[in-house]
Amino acid sequence: MADDGGAKTLNAFLGVARSLSGRAWAQRPADAATIRAHMQTLGLEEPLARALAARGVGADQGADFLRPTLRALFPDPSSFMDMDRAAEAILDALQAGASIHVFADYDVDGASSAALLVRWFRAMGTELPIYVPDRLTEGYGPSARAFDTLKASGADLVLTVDCGAAANEALAHAAAIDLNVVVIDHHLMRAEPPKALAVVNPNRPGCNSGQGNLAAAGVVFVLLAALNREGRRRGLFADRPEPDIRQWLDLAALGAICDVTGLTGFNRALTGLGLKVMSDWKNPGLRALLAAAGGEVGPAKSHHAGFILGPRINAGGRIGRSDLGARLLSTDDPAEAEALALELDGLNLSRREVERAVAESAVRKVEATGAHADDSAVVVVAGEDWHPGVVGIVAGRLRERWRKPVVVIGVDPVTGLGKGSGRSQPGMNLGRAVQAAWEAEVLLAGGGHAMAAGLTVEAKRIPELTAFLNGRLADERAQAVALDALEIDALIDPAAATRALFDAFEQLAPFGPANPEPVFALSGVQAREPVQMNGGHVRCRLVGPDGASVRAIAWRCADLPGGQALLSGQGGLNVAGRLKADDWNGRRGVQFEIEDVADPRMV
């Protein structure tokens, strides 16, 4: 992909200008001089050096990227607006014996953030009560009702985590009832901050920390460093050990991965080192949840956080009790951890069924109208009694399917209110568009960040919301289509799809936004022994012209053109995807996870 005056043009990789999913393929661009530098200074083979350069890692940054350390990358806490003020306010309250409570969002990032604070306060000899709003009855974030409840329970200071930065009205109410609040967040917010003792948010207008890619858990981790620093200044550790915050890096990593944050710079170090801490499985809640999911202790990867632990922690906030995740991550009692983990695992099974039903209904509605395949910028779909706890997951699934932003809204037929969640495409800032819809009074509530947003809307105004979002995002659509090209790191043949290649590229992990998982292409392969599995997945062997093969799977595609090409056993296909470890029964092999399929005869 070349840059010509800001417009991107594609040099089709393997000649794929349009795959069976409608995407172009391009080799991930990399500077030749930087590739050579990585090969010479780091001793890397060309494909890995190219992948490193393609991820924007400069010639002098390779060592820090491959072996990140907190010492080299930890930001000065004071660079965050209000961070010093927050640390001072919290320690003032702690030293005065005030009643301090944490108010957390109900997702993984909120639970991780709350658990970080609980564990720091516990190390200081104080138990920190947790308040998590109920998704169905209270909705997202702080409210006047919640603050009234906390005030009545005796709270003097409330720390909001992963929420609060845009809750201006609720925090004004807290101030009116003399309830002090410190906000720790990372979401987009208004230019005028809410009324609070401190508002710490790297995405706050005017904050110069340069850490806008942090999840809330990452911001809280920096707050813990600020608390330790302020505590040293006050002499609080003269007769007690200073809390070693490094032992809780696993919680910071969990929030970063599950909130799909950009894994670069300090956030990459936080996540990579956090996965190493997680690998010891010393947190009773994480260990119990892994066991409940049928996993075995061992080296933790992003997959553990994003696909095994995260969905189960989220299940409590989605269709169960909203505080289950925070309680699980905070407890030191193995018996309590086991009970909570089993409850969350059961809720996750129920969540899957609810999600499947909503997704099927949403697909039927949208594909009957053709909104998924027209030139509209965004798909908005609503249905009565769709569970608000799963609309975000469904939106993400449908975004993957249709390659455009999707907003899914569950409407309560009694109140006439819709609770919705959206997921976006790179290049389209959905959170900003939703915020604009709220400012235009199309929504009752709304906000988020570039790739995800939540909203509340009157059902009768959903068509107006659809038109507003399509108008707002129309200019970003062309950029998003260009960015949606599938970027390939290397062309390999099935014989080269080995564990050695996988292990070499694992040096780039952990993967996520801004550090994508390597994508490999196979040319002229045939799908042999294809089998359609439950859930619409397709399993097969990809066999090259020389007879070499690799086991492969493609997710949720049996009814799509790519999946149908695989199921037909068609030969001569170009296939792109990712290598995954296959350690079943100790085999230490690999499996090719198919992302896209192209038929050269149809290009």
Coordinates of C-alpha atoms in Angstrom, one line a residue, residues 51-486:
A51 CA 7.1 -7.7 10.1
L52 CA 8.8 -5.7 12.9
A53 CA 9.5 -2.7 10.6
A54 CA 5.9 -3.0 9.2
R55 CA 4.6 -2.4 12.7
G56 CA 6.2 1.0 12.8
V57 CA 9.2 -0.1 15.0
G58 CA 12.1 2.1 14.2
A59 CA 15.7 1.0 13.7
D60 CA 16.6 2.0 17.2
Q61 CA 13.4 0.7 18.9
G62 CA 13.6 -3.0 18.1
A63 CA 15.2 -4.1 21.4
D64 CA 12.6 -2.3 23.5
F65 CA 9.8 -3.7 21.3
L66 CA 11.0 -7.3 21.5
R67 CA 12.1 -7.1 25.2
P68 CA 10.0 -4.3 26.7
T69 CA 10.7 -3.2 30.3
L70 CA 8.8 -1.0 32.7
R71 CA 12.0 0.8 33.6
A72 CA 12.5 2.0 30.0
L73 CA 8.9 2.8 29.1
F74 CA 7.0 3.7 32.4
P75 CA 5.6 7.2 32.0
D76 CA 6.0 9.9 34.7
P77 CA 2.6 9.7 36.6
S78 CA 2.7 13.5 36.8
S79 CA 2.4 13.7 33.1
F80 CA -1.2 12.7 33.4
M81 CA -3.5 15.7 34.1
D82 CA -4.8 15.5 37.7
M83 CA -2.8 12.4 38.6
D84 CA -0.9 14.0 41.5
R85 CA -4.1 15.6 42.7
A86 CA -5.8 12.2 42.6
A87 CA -3.0 10.5 44.6
E88 CA -3.1 13.3 47.2
A89 CA -6.9 13.2 47.6
I90 CA -6.9 9.4 48.0
L91 CA -4.1 9.4 50.6
D92 CA -5.7 12.3 52.4
A93 CA -8.9 10.2 52.7
L94 CA -7.0 7.1 53.7
Q95 CA -5.0 8.8 56.4
A96 CA -8.2 10.5 57.7
G97 CA -9.9 7.1 58.0
A98 CA -12.6 8.2 55.5
S99 CA -14.9 5.6 53.9
I100 CA -13.6 5.0 50.4
H101 CA -15.5 3.1 47.8
V102 CA -14.7 2.1 44.2
F103 CA -17.4 2.4 41.5
A104 CA -16.5 0.2 38.5
D105 CA -17.9 -0.5 35.1
Y106 CA -19.2 -4.0 34.6
D107 CA -16.8 -5.2 31.9
V108 CA -13.4 -6.8 32.2
D109 CA -11.5 -3.5 32.2
G110 CA -13.7 -2.2 35.0
A111 CA -13.4 -5.4 37.0
S112 CA -9.6 -5.4 36.5
S113 CA -9.3 -1.7 37.5
A114 CA -11.4 -2.3 40.6
A115 CA -9.4 -5.3 41.6
L116 CA -6.1 -3.4 41.3
L117 CA -7.4 -0.7 43.7
V118 CA -8.8 -3.3 46.1
R119 CA -5.5 -5.1 46.2
W120 CA -3.5 -1.9 46.8
F121 CA -5.8 -0.8 49.6
R122 CA -5.7 -4.3 51.1
A123 CA -1.9 -4.1 51.2
M124 CA -2.4 -0.9 53.1
G125 CA -4.6 -2.6 55.6
T126 CA -7.9 -1.3 54.3
E127 CA -10.8 -3.2 52.5
L128 CA -12.3 -1.2 49.7
P129 CA -16.0 -1.9 49.0
I130 CA -16.9 -2.3 45.3
Y131 CA -20.1 -0.9 43.7
V132 CA -20.9 -2.1 40.1
P133 CA -24.1 -0.8 38.6
D134 CA -26.6 -3.3 37.2
R135 CA -26.6 -3.2 33.4
L136 CA -30.4 -3.7 33.1
T137 CA -31.7 -1.5 36.0
E138 CA -29.0 1.2 36.2
G139 CA -27.3 1.2 32.8
Y140 CA -23.7 2.3 32.2
G141 CA -21.7 4.5 34.5
P142 CA -22.4 6.7 37.5
S143 CA -25.9 8.0 38.2
A144 CA -27.6 10.2 40.7
R145 CA -29.3 7.1 42.1
A146 CA -26.0 5.3 42.5
F147 CA -24.4 8.2 44.3
D148 CA -27.4 8.5 46.6
T149 CA -27.0 4.8 47.5
L150 CA -23.3 5.2 48.2
K151 CA -23.8 8.3 50.2
A152 CA -26.5 6.6 52.3
S153 CA -24.1 3.7 52.9
G154 CA -21.6 6.0 54.5
A155 CA -19.2 6.7 51.6
D156 CA -17.0 9.8 51.9
L157 CA -15.0 9.3 48.7
V158 CA -15.8 7.4 45.5
L159 CA -13.3 6.3 43.0
T160 CA -14.9 5.7 39.6
V161 CA -12.9 3.4 37.3
D162 CA -13.5 2.8 33.6
C163 CA -16.4 5.2 33.7
G164 CA -17.3 8.7 34.9
A165 CA -15.3 10.9 32.5
A166 CA -18.5 11.9 30.6
A167 CA -20.9 11.6 33.6
N168 CA -21.1 15.4 34.1
E169 CA -24.7 15.4 35.4
A170 CA -24.2 12.5 37.8
L171 CA -21.0 14.0 39.2
A172 CA -22.7 17.4 39.7
H173 CA -25.3 15.5 41.8
A174 CA -22.5 13.9 43.8
A175 CA -21.1 17.3 44.5
A176 CA -24.5 18.6 45.5
I177 CA -24.8 15.9 48.2
D178 CA -21.2 16.5 49.4
L179 CA -19.9 13.2 48.1
N180 CA -16.3 13.5 46.9
V181 CA -15.3 11.7 43.7
V182 CA -12.1 10.9 41.9
V183 CA -12.5 9.8 38.2
I184 CA -10.1 7.3 36.6
D185 CA -11.1 6.6 33.0
H186 CA -9.9 6.4 29.4
H187 CA -13.1 7.0 27.4
L188 CA -13.8 10.0 25.2
M189 CA -15.2 12.9 27.3
R190 CA -16.6 16.4 26.8
A191 CA -14.3 19.4 26.7
E192 CA -15.7 20.5 30.1
P193 CA -14.7 17.8 32.6
P194 CA -17.1 16.6 35.3
K195 CA -17.1 18.2 38.7
A196 CA -14.7 16.1 40.8
L197 CA -11.7 16.2 43.0
A198 CA -9.7 14.9 40.1
V199 CA -10.3 13.5 36.6
V200 CA -7.5 11.3 35.4
N201 CA -7.9 10.3 31.8
P202 CA -5.2 10.2 29.1
N203 CA -7.8 11.1 26.6
R204 CA -8.9 14.2 28.4
P205 CA -8.5 17.3 26.4
G206 CA -5.3 18.9 27.5
C207 CA -3.7 15.8 29.0
N208 CA -0.1 15.6 27.7
S209 CA 0.8 12.1 28.9
G210 CA 0.8 10.6 25.4
Q211 CA -0.8 7.4 26.8
G212 CA -4.2 7.6 25.1
N213 CA -4.0 3.9 24.2
L214 CA -4.2 2.7 27.8
A215 CA -7.2 0.8 29.1
A216 CA -8.6 2.0 32.4
A217 CA -6.6 -0.8 34.1
G218 CA -3.4 0.7 32.7
V219 CA -4.3 4.2 34.0
V220 CA -5.1 2.7 37.4
F221 CA -1.7 0.9 37.4
V222 CA 0.0 4.2 36.9
L223 CA -2.2 5.6 39.7
L224 CA -0.8 2.9 42.0
A225 CA 2.7 4.1 41.2
A226 CA 1.6 7.6 42.0
L227 CA 0.1 6.5 45.3
N228 CA 3.3 4.7 46.2
R229 CA 5.4 7.8 45.3
E230 CA 3.1 10.1 47.4
G231 CA 3.1 7.5 50.2
R232 CA 6.9 7.5 50.3
R233 CA 6.8 11.3 50.4
R234 CA 4.5 11.2 53.4
G235 CA 6.5 8.5 55.2
L236 CA 3.7 5.9 55.0
F237 CA 6.0 3.0 54.5
A238 CA 8.2 3.6 57.5
D239 CA 6.5 0.8 59.5
R240 CA 4.9 -1.2 56.6
P241 CA 6.2 -2.6 53.3
E242 CA 5.5 -0.5 50.2
P243 CA 3.0 -2.4 48.0
D244 CA 4.8 -4.1 45.2
I245 CA 2.5 -3.3 42.3
R246 CA 4.4 -5.5 39.8
Q247 CA 2.6 -8.5 41.3
W248 CA -0.7 -7.2 39.9
L249 CA 0.5 -6.7 36.3
D250 CA -1.7 -9.6 35.3
L251 CA -4.8 -7.5 36.0
A252 CA -3.4 -4.6 34.0
A253 CA -2.7 -6.9 31.1
L254 CA -6.2 -8.4 31.3
G255 CA -7.8 -5.0 31.0
A256 CA -5.6 -4.0 28.1
I257 CA -6.3 -7.1 26.1
C258 CA -10.0 -7.4 26.7
D259 CA -10.6 -3.7 26.0
V260 CA -8.8 -4.1 22.7
T261 CA -6.4 -1.3 23.3
G262 CA -3.4 -0.4 21.1
L263 CA -0.5 -2.5 22.2
T264 CA 2.4 -0.1 21.6
G265 CA 4.9 1.7 23.9
F266 CA 4.2 1.5 27.6
N267 CA 0.9 -0.4 27.1
R268 CA 2.8 -3.1 25.2
A269 CA 5.3 -3.4 28.1
L270 CA 2.4 -3.5 30.6
T271 CA 0.6 -6.2 28.7
G272 CA 3.6 -8.4 27.8
L273 CA 5.0 -8.3 31.3
G274 CA 1.5 -8.8 32.7
L275 CA 1.1 -12.0 30.7
K276 CA 4.3 -13.3 32.3
V277 CA 2.9 -12.6 35.8
M278 CA -0.4 -14.2 34.8
S279 CA 1.6 -17.3 33.7
D280 CA 2.3 -18.1 37.4
W281 CA -1.5 -18.1 38.0
K282 CA -1.2 -16.8 41.5
N283 CA -4.4 -14.8 41.4
P284 CA -6.9 -17.2 42.9
G285 CA -9.7 -15.9 40.7
L286 CA -7.9 -16.2 37.4
R287 CA -6.6 -19.7 38.4
A288 CA -10.1 -20.8 39.3
L289 CA -11.6 -19.4 36.2
L290 CA -9.0 -21.1 34.0
A291 CA -9.9 -24.4 35.7
A292 CA -13.6 -23.9 35.3
A293 CA -13.0 -23.3 31.6
G294 CA -11.1 -26.6 31.4
G295 CA -7.8 -24.9 30.8
E296 CA -4.4 -26.0 32.2
V297 CA -1.9 -23.7 34.0
G298 CA 1.0 -22.7 31.8
P299 CA 2.3 -19.8 29.9
A300 CA -0.4 -17.2 29.5
K301 CA -1.1 -15.7 26.0
S302 CA -3.4 -13.0 24.8
H303 CA -5.7 -15.8 23.8
H304 CA -6.2 -16.8 27.5
A305 CA -7.2 -13.2 28.4
G306 CA -9.3 -12.4 25.3
F307 CA -11.0 -15.7 24.6
I308 CA -11.0 -17.8 27.8
L309 CA -11.0 -15.5 30.8
G310 CA -12.5 -12.3 29.4
P311 CA -15.8 -13.6 28.1
R312 CA -16.5 -15.4 31.4
I313 CA -15.7 -12.3 33.5
N314 CA -17.9 -10.3 31.2
A315 CA -20.8 -12.8 31.5
G316 CA -21.5 -11.6 35.0
G317 CA -22.1 -8.0 33.8
R318 CA -24.0 -9.1 30.7
I319 CA -26.6 -11.5 32.0
G320 CA -25.8 -12.2 35.6
R321 CA -24.8 -10.2 38.7
S322 CA -22.7 -7.2 37.6
D323 CA -20.1 -7.4 40.5
L324 CA -19.1 -11.0 40.0
G325 CA -16.0 -10.3 37.9
A326 CA -14.6 -7.6 40.2
R327 CA -15.2 -9.9 43.2
L328 CA -13.5 -12.8 41.4
L329 CA -10.4 -10.8 40.6
S330 CA -10.2 -9.3 44.1
T331 CA -10.6 -12.3 46.3
D332 CA -7.8 -14.1 48.0
D333 CA -10.1 -17.0 49.2
P334 CA -9.6 -20.1 46.9
A335 CA -13.0 -21.4 47.9
E336 CA -14.8 -18.2 47.1
A337 CA -12.8 -17.9 43.8
E338 CA -13.9 -21.4 42.8
A339 CA -17.6 -20.7 43.5
L340 CA -17.5 -17.4 41.6
A341 CA -15.6 -19.0 38.7
L342 CA -18.1 -21.8 38.3
E343 CA -21.0 -19.3 38.4
L344 CA -19.4 -17.2 35.7
D345 CA -18.6 -20.2 33.6
G346 CA -22.3 -21.2 33.7
L347 CA -23.4 -17.7 32.9
N348 CA -21.1 -17.7 29.9
L349 CA -22.8 -20.8 28.5
S350 CA -26.1 -19.1 28.9
R351 CA -24.7 -15.9 27.3
R352 CA -23.7 -17.9 24.2
E353 CA -27.2 -19.1 23.7
V354 CA -28.7 -15.6 24.1
E355 CA -26.1 -14.2 21.8
R356 CA -26.7 -16.8 19.1
A357 CA -30.5 -16.1 19.1
V358 CA -30.0 -12.3 18.8
A359 CA -27.3 -12.6 16.1
E360 CA -29.5 -14.9 14.0
S361 CA -32.5 -12.5 14.3
A362 CA -30.3 -9.5 13.5
V363 CA -28.8 -11.1 10.4
R364 CA -32.3 -12.0 9.1
K365 CA -33.5 -8.4 9.6
V366 CA -30.5 -6.7 8.0
E367 CA -30.0 -9.1 5.0
A368 CA -33.7 -8.9 4.2
T369 CA -33.3 -5.1 3.6
G370 CA -29.8 -5.3 2.0
A371 CA -28.4 -2.6 4.4
H372 CA -25.3 -4.8 4.9
A373 CA -24.4 -4.6 1.2
D374 CA -25.3 -1.1 0.1
D375 CA -23.1 2.0 0.3
S376 CA -24.4 3.1 3.7
A377 CA -21.7 3.9 6.2
V378 CA -23.2 2.0 9.1
V379 CA -25.7 -0.7 9.8
V380 CA -28.2 0.0 12.6
V381 CA -30.5 -2.9 13.6
A382 CA -33.0 -3.1 16.4
G383 CA -35.2 -5.8 17.9
E384 CA -37.6 -6.1 20.8
D385 CA -36.4 -7.8 23.9
W386 CA -32.9 -8.3 22.6
H387 CA -30.8 -8.7 25.7
P388 CA -28.7 -5.5 26.2
G389 CA -26.0 -7.6 27.7
V390 CA -25.1 -9.2 24.4
V391 CA -25.8 -6.5 21.8
G392 CA -22.2 -5.4 21.9
I393 CA -20.9 -8.9 21.1
V394 CA -23.4 -9.3 18.3
A395 CA -22.4 -6.0 16.9
G396 CA -18.8 -7.2 16.8
R397 CA -19.7 -10.4 15.1
L398 CA -21.8 -8.6 12.5
R399 CA -19.0 -6.0 11.9
E400 CA -16.7 -8.9 11.1
R401 CA -19.3 -10.4 8.7
W402 CA -20.2 -7.2 6.8
R403 CA -17.0 -5.1 7.2
K404 CA -18.7 -1.9 8.2
P405 CA -19.7 -0.4 11.6
V406 CA -22.7 -2.1 13.2
V407 CA -25.0 -0.8 16.0
V408 CA -27.3 -3.4 17.6
I409 CA -30.2 -2.1 19.8
G410 CA -32.4 -4.0 22.1
V411 CA -35.8 -2.3 22.6
D412 CA -37.9 -2.7 25.7
P413 CA -41.5 -2.8 24.4
V414 CA -42.9 -1.6 27.7
T415 CA -40.8 1.6 28.1
G416 CA -40.1 2.1 24.4
L417 CA -36.4 2.6 25.1
G418 CA -33.6 1.0 23.2
K419 CA -30.2 0.1 24.7
G420 CA -27.6 -0.3 22.0
S421 CA -23.9 -1.0 21.5
G422 CA -21.8 -0.5 18.4
R423 CA -18.5 -1.8 17.0
S424 CA -16.6 0.1 14.3
Q425 CA -14.1 -0.4 11.4
P426 CA -10.6 1.1 11.5
G427 CA -10.8 4.6 10.1
M428 CA -14.3 5.3 11.4
N429 CA -14.7 6.9 14.8
L430 CA -18.0 5.5 16.0
G431 CA -17.6 6.9 19.5
R432 CA -17.3 10.4 18.2
A433 CA -20.3 10.0 16.0
V434 CA -22.4 8.7 18.8
Q435 CA -21.2 11.6 21.1
A436 CA -22.3 14.0 18.3
A437 CA -25.7 12.2 18.2
W438 CA -26.1 12.8 21.9
E439 CA -25.1 16.4 21.6
A440 CA -27.7 16.8 18.8
E441 CA -30.3 15.4 21.2
V442 CA -31.0 12.4 19.0
L443 CA -29.9 10.1 21.9
L444 CA -30.8 10.1 25.6
A445 CA -27.3 8.9 26.4
G446 CA -24.3 7.9 24.4
G447 CA -20.5 7.8 24.2
G448 CA -17.5 5.5 23.8
H449 CA -14.3 5.5 21.8
A450 CA -13.2 5.1 18.2
M451 CA -13.9 1.4 17.9
A452 CA -16.8 0.9 20.3
A453 CA -19.8 2.9 21.6
G454 CA -22.9 2.5 23.7
L455 CA -26.2 4.4 23.6
T456 CA -29.7 4.8 24.8
V457 CA -32.4 6.0 22.4
E458 CA -36.2 6.2 22.1
A459 CA -37.4 3.4 19.8
K460 CA -39.3 5.9 17.6
R461 CA -36.1 7.8 16.9
I462 CA -34.0 4.9 15.7
P463 CA -34.6 5.7 12.0
E464 CA -33.4 9.3 12.8
L465 CA -30.4 7.9 14.6
T466 CA -29.6 5.7 11.6
A467 CA -29.7 8.7 9.2
F468 CA -27.6 10.8 11.6
L469 CA -24.9 8.2 11.9
N470 CA -24.8 7.5 8.2
G471 CA -24.5 11.2 7.5
R472 CA -21.9 11.7 10.1
L473 CA -19.7 8.8 9.0
A474 CA -20.2 9.0 5.3
D475 CA -16.9 10.9 4.7
E476 CA -15.0 8.3 6.7
R477 CA -16.4 5.4 4.8
A478 CA -13.9 5.7 1.8
Q479 CA -10.9 5.7 4.2
A480 CA -12.3 2.7 6.0
V481 CA -12.7 0.8 2.8
A482 CA -9.1 1.4 2.0
L483 CA -7.9 0.5 5.4
D484 CA -10.0 -2.8 5.2
A485 CA -7.5 -4.3 2.8
L486 CA -6.1 -7.4 4.4

